[in-house]
Tab-separated table of C-alpha atoms in Angstrom:
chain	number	residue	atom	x	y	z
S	86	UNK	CA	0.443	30.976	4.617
S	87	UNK	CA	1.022	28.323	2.116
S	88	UNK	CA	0.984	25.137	3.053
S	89	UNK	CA	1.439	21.718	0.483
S	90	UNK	CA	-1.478	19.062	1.030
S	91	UNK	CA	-2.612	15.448	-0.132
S	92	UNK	CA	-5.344	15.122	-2.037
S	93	UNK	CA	-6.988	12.814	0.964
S	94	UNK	CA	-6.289	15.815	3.411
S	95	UNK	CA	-7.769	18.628	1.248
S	96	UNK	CA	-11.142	16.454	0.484
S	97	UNK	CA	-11.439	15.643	4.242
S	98	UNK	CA	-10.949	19.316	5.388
S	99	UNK	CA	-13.881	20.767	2.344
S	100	UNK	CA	-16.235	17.961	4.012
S	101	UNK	CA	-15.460	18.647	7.400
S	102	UNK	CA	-15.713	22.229	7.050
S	103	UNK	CA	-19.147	21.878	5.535
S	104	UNK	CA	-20.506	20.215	8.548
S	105	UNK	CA	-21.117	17.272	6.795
S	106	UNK	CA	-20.073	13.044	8.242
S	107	UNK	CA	-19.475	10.604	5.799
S	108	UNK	CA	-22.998	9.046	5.791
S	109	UNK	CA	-24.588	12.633	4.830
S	110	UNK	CA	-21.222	12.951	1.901
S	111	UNK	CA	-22.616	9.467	0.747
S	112	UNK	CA	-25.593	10.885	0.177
S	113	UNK	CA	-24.621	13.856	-1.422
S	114	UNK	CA	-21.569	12.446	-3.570
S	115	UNK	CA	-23.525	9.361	-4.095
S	116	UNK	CA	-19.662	8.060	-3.743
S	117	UNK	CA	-19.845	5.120	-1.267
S	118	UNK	CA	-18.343	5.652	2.270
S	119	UNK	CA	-15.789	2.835	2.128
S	120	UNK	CA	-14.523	4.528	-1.336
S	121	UNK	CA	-14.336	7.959	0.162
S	122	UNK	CA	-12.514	6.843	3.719
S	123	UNK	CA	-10.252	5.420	1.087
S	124	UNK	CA	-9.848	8.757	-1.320
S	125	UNK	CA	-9.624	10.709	1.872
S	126	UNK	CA	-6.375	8.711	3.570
S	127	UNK	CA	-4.726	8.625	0.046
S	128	UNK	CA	-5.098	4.654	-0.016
S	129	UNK	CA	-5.811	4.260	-3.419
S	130	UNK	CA	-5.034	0.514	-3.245
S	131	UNK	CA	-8.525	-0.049	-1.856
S	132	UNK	CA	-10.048	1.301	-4.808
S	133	UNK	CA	-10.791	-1.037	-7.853
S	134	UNK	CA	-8.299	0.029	-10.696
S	135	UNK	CA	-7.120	3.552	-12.217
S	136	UNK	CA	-9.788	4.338	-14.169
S	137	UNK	CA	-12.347	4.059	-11.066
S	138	UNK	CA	-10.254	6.114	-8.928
S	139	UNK	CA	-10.194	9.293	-11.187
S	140	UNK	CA	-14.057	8.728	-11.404
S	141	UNK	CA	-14.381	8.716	-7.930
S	142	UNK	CA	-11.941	11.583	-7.228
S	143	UNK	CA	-13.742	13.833	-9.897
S	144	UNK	CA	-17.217	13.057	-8.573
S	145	UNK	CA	-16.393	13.421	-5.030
S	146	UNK	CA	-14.743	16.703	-5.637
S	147	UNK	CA	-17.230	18.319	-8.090
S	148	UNK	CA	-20.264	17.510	-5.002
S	149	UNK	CA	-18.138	19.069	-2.532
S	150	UNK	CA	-17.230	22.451	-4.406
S	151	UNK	CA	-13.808	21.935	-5.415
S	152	UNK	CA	-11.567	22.111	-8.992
S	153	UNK	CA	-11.761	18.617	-9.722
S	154	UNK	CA	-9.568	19.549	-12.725
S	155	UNK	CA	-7.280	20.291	-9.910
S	156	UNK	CA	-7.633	17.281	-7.934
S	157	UNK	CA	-7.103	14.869	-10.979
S	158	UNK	CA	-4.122	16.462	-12.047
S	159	UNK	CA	-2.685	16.147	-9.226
S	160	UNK	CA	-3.220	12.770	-8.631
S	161	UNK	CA	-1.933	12.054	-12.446
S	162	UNK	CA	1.430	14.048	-11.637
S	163	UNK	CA	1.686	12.038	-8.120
S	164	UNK	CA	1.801	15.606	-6.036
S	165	UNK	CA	0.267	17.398	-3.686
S	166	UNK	CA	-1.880	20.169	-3.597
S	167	UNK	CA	-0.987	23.865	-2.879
S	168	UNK	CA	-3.655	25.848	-1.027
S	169	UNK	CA	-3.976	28.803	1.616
S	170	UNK	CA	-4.015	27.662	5.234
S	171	UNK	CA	-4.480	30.301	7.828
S	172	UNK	CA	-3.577	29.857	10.768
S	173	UNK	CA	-5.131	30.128	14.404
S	174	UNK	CA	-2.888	32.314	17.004
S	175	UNK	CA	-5.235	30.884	19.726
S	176	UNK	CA	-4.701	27.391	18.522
S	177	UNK	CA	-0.764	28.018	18.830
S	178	UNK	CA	-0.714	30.438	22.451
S	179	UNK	CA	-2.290	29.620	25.379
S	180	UNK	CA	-2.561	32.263	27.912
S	181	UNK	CA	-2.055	31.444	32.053
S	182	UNK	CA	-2.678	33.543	34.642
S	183	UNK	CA	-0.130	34.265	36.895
S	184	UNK	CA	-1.861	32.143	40.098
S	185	UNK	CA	-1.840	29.086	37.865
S	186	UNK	CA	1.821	29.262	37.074
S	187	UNK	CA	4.094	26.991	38.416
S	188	UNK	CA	7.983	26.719	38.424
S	189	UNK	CA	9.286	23.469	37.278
S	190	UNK	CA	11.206	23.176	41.115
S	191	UNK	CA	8.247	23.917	42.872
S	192	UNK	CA	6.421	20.866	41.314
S	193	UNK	CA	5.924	18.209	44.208
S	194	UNK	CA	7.447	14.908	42.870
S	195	UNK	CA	5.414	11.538	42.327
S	196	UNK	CA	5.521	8.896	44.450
S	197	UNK	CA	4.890	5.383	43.332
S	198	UNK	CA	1.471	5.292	45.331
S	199	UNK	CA	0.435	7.848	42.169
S	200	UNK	CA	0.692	5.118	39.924
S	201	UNK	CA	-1.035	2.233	41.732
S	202	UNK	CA	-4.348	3.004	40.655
S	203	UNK	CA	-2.947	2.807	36.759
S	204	UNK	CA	-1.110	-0.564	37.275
S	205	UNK	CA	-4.061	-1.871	39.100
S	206	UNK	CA	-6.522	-0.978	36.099
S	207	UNK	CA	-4.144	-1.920	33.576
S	208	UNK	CA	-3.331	-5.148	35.140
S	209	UNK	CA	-7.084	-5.866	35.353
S	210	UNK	CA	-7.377	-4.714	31.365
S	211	UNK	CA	-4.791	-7.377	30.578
S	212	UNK	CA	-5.570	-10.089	32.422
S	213	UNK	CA	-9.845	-9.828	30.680
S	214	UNK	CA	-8.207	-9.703	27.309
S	215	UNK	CA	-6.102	-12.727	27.988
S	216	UNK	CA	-9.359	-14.700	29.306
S	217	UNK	CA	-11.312	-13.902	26.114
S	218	UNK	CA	-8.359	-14.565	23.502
S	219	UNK	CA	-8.181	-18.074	25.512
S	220	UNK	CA	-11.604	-18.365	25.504
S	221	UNK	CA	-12.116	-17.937	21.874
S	222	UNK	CA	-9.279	-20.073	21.095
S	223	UNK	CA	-10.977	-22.954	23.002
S	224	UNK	CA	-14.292	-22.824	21.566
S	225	UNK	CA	-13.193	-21.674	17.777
S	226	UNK	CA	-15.176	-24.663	15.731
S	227	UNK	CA	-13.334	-26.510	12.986
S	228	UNK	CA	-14.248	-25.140	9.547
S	229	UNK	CA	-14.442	-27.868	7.007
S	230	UNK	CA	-13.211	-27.987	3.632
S	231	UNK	CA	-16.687	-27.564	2.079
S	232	UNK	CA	-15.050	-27.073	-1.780
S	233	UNK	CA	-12.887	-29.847	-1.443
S	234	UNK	CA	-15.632	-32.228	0.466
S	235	UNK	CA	-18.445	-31.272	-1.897
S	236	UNK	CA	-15.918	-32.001	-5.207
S	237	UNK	CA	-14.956	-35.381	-3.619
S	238	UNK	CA	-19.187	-36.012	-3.124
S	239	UNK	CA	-20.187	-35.215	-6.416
S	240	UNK	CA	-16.932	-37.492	-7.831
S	241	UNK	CA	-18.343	-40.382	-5.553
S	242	UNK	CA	-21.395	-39.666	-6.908
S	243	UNK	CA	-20.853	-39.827	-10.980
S	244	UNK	CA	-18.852	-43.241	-10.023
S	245	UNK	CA	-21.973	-44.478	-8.249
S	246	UNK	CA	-23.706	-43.479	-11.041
S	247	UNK	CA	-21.821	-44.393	-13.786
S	248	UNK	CA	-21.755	-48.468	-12.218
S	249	UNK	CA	-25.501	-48.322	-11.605
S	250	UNK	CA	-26.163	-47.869	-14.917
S	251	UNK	CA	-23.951	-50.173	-16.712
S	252	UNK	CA	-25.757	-52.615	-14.570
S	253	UNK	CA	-29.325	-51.745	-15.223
S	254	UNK	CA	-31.439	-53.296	-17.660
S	255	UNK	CA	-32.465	-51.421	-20.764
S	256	UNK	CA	-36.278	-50.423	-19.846
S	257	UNK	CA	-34.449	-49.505	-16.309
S	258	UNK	CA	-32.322	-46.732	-18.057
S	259	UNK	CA	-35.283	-45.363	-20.371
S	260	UNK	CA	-37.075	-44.972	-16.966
S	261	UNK	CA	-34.442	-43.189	-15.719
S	262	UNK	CA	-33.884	-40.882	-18.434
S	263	UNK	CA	-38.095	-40.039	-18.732
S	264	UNK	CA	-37.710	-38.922	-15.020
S	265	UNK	CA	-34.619	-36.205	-15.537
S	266	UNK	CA	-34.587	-33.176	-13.145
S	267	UNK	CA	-36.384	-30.253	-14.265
S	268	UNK	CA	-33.859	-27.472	-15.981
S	269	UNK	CA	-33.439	-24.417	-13.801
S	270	UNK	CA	-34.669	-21.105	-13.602
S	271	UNK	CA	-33.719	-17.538	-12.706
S	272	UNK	CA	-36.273	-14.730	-12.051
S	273	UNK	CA	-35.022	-11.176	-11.857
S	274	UNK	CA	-36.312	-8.427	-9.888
S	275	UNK	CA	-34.859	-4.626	-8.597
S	276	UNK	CA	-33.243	-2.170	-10.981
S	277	UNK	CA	-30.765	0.474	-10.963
S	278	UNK	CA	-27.761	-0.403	-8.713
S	279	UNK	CA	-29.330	-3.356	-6.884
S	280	UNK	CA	-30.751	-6.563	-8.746
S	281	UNK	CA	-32.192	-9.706	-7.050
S	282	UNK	CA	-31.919	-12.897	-9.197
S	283	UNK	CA	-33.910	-16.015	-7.739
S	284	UNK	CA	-32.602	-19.552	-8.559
S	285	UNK	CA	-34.905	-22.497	-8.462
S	286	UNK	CA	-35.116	-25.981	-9.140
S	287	UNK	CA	-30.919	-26.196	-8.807
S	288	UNK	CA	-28.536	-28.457	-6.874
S	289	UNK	CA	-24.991	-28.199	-5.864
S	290	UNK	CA	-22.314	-27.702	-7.002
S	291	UNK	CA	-23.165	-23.770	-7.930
S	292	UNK	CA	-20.555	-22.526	-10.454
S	293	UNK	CA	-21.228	-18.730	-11.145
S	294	UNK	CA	-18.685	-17.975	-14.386
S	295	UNK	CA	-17.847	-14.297	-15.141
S	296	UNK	CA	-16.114	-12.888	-18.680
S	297	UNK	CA	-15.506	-9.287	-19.152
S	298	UNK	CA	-15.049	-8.165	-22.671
S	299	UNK	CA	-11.452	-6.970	-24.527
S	300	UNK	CA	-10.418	-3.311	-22.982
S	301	UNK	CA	-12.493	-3.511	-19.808
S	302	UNK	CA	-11.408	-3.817	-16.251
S	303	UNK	CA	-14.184	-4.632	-14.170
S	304	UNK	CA	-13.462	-5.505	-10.243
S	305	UNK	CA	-15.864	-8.519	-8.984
S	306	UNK	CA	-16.277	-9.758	-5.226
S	307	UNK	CA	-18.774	-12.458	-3.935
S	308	UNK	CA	-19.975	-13.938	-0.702
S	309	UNK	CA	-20.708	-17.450	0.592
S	310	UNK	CA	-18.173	-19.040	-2.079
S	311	UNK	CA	-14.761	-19.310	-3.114
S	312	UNK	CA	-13.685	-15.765	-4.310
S	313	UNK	CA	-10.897	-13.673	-2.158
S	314	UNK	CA	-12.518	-11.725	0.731
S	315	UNK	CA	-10.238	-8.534	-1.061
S	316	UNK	CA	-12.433	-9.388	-4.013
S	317	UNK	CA	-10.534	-9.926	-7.735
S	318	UNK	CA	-10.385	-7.698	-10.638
S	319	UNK	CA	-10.823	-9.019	-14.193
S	320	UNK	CA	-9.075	-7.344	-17.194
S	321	UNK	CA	-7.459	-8.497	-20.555
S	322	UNK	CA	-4.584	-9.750	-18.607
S	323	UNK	CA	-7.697	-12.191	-16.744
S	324	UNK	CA	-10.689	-12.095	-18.614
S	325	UNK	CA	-12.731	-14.903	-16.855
S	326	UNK	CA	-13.589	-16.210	-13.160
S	327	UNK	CA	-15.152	-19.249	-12.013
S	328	UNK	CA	-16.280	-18.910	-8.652
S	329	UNK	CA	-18.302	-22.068	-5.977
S	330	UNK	CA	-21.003	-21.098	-3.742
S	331	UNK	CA	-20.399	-22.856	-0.315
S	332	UNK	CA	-22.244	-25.914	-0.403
S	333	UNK	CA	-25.817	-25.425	0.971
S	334	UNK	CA	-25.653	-21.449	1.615
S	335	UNK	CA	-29.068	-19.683	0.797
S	336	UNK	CA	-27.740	-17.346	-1.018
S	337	UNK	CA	-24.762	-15.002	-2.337
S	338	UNK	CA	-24.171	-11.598	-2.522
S	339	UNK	CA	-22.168	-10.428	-6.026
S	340	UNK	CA	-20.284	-6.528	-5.612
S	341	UNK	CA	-19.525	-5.109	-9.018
S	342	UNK	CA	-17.098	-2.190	-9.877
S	343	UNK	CA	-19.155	-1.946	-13.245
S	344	UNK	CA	-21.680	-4.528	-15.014
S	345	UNK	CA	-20.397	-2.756	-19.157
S	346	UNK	CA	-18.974	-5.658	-21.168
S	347	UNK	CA	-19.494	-8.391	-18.316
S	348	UNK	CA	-21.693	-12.053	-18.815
S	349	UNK	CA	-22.552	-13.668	-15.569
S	350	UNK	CA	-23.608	-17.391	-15.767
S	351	UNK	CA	-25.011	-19.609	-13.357
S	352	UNK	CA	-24.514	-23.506	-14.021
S	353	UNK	CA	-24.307	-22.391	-17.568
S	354	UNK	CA	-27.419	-20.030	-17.762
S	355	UNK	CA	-26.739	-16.626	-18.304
S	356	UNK	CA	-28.168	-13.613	-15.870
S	357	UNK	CA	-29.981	-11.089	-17.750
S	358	UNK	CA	-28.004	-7.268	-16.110
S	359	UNK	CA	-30.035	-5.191	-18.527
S	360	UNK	CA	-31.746	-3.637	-15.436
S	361	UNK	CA	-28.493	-2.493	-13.969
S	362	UNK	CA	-28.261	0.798	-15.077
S	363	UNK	CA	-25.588	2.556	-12.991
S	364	UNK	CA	-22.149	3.131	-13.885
S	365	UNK	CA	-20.861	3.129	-9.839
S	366	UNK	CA	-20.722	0.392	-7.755
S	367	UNK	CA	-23.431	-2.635	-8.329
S	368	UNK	CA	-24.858	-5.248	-6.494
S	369	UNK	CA	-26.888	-8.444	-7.121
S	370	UNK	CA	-28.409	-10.870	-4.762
S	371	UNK	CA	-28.542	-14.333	-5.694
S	372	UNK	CA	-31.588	-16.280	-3.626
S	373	UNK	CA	-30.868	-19.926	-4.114
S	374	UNK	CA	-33.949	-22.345	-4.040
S	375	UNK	CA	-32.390	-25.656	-4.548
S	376	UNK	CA	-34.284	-28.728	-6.201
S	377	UNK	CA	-36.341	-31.070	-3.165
S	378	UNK	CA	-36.616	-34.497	-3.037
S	379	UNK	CA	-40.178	-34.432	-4.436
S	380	UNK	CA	-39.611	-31.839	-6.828
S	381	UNK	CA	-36.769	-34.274	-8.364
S	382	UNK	CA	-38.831	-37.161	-8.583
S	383	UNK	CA	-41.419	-36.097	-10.208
């Protein structure tokens, strides 16, 4: 019989009927799971632009044994797939013996003691969930505005700065400006998909800057900073991003849909992606050592 199928459905039927979960179709698509939960419910939303999602489609498909000419025509045409489903008589007909039977007015009717044991253990169900939404209401912390409380320091801080040195004596401000901070530095380590840049001898603020170059579309997310938890994608339309990490975090973590055509800076020095070699999914790490006491007056 022919039957008329999403994409998502026929993808999640191949991999299911090859025995295989979607850690083990990671491995083998090399596809990431949260991108193939998404091709596999049809969300396409959660995947970071067009051009990405006929990537991943064609990939996915190829690794699982399908036409992924097919699939991707398909999906350009917005329809569904045709295919053979055969089905199960035992599924549909379930056979009962004769001693198991039993006429609708022979079944004894419920009384409401039937039903106390469910309204007991529902009631109980309720009232726990109430106690911990009240309890975590209670005890949720504050979060401070760490942007706007660091941007107000650091604007306290150039005026403090600015009057000390209009009031300090000429050998004072040669002094001053033989003992500068050193500059920082970035070392790089890790390679294909996954890079590790260490920061030293830097202070907050942290502005990371991103660019992507005329005719790509490159989706960016970061942790510990200012950037959307859904992430943002940059394209002609928005070709740049200036992102904060969160005042005294250790360190950030950077998702990339693609590193071709982008320029990462951090405080104005630019991250070397050379070793990022993938075209999938990328990652980089950024381990912030931030400038001591000591270190800065020496």
């Amino acid at each position: 019989m022919l039957t008329i199928k999403t994409i998502g459905q026929v993808l999640k039927e191949k991999r299911t009927s090859l025995g295989l979960d979607l850690s083990e179709a990671e491995q083998l698509t090399q596809v990431q799971k949260l991108y193939i939960v998404a091709l596999e419910t049809d969300d396409y939303k959660a995947l970071p632009g067009d051009f990405y999602i006929k990537a991943y489609l064609k990939q996915y498909a190829e690794k699982l044994g399908l036409n992924a000419d097919r699939i991707i025509q398909a999906y350009d045409e917005g329809k569904g797939i045709t295919v053979e489903d055969k089905e199960d008589i035992l599924e549909n007909y379930h056979f009962v013996k004769p001693s198991e039977r039993v006429e609708p007015e022979e079944e004894v009717p419920k009384t409401w003691r039937h039903y106390v044991p469910i309204i007991s253990l529902s009631a109980a169900a309720l009232l726990i969930v109430v106690g911990v939404f009240a309890a975590v209401i209670m005890n949720k912390p504050e979060t401070p505005d760490l942007i706007t409380n660091d941007y107000s320091y650091s604007k306290s801080e150039v005026s403090t700065s600015k009057s000390s040195t209009s009031s300090t004596k000429p050998s004072e401000s040669s002094t001053q400006a033989s003992s500068s901070k050193p500059e920082p530095t970035i070392a790089i380590s890790g390679s294909s998909s996954a890079m590790i840049a260490t920061i030293s001898n830097i202070s907050d603020p942290i502005k990371v800057d991103f660019s992507v170059a005329a005719g790509r579309t490159i989706w960016v997310g970061m942790t510990n900073s200012n950037v959307p938890a859904t992430g943002q994608t940059l394209s002609d339309r928005a070709n740049s991003l200036s992102a904060l990490v969160t005042t005294g975090a250790e360190n950030s973590v950077i998702t990339l849909g693609s590193v071709q055509g982008l320029t990462i800076t951090v405080n104005g020095k630019a991250l070397d992606l050379s070793s990022l070699t993938t075209t999938g999914p990328n990652k980089i790490t950024l381990q912030i050592n931030r400038t001591t006491s000591n270190s800065a007056a020496q």
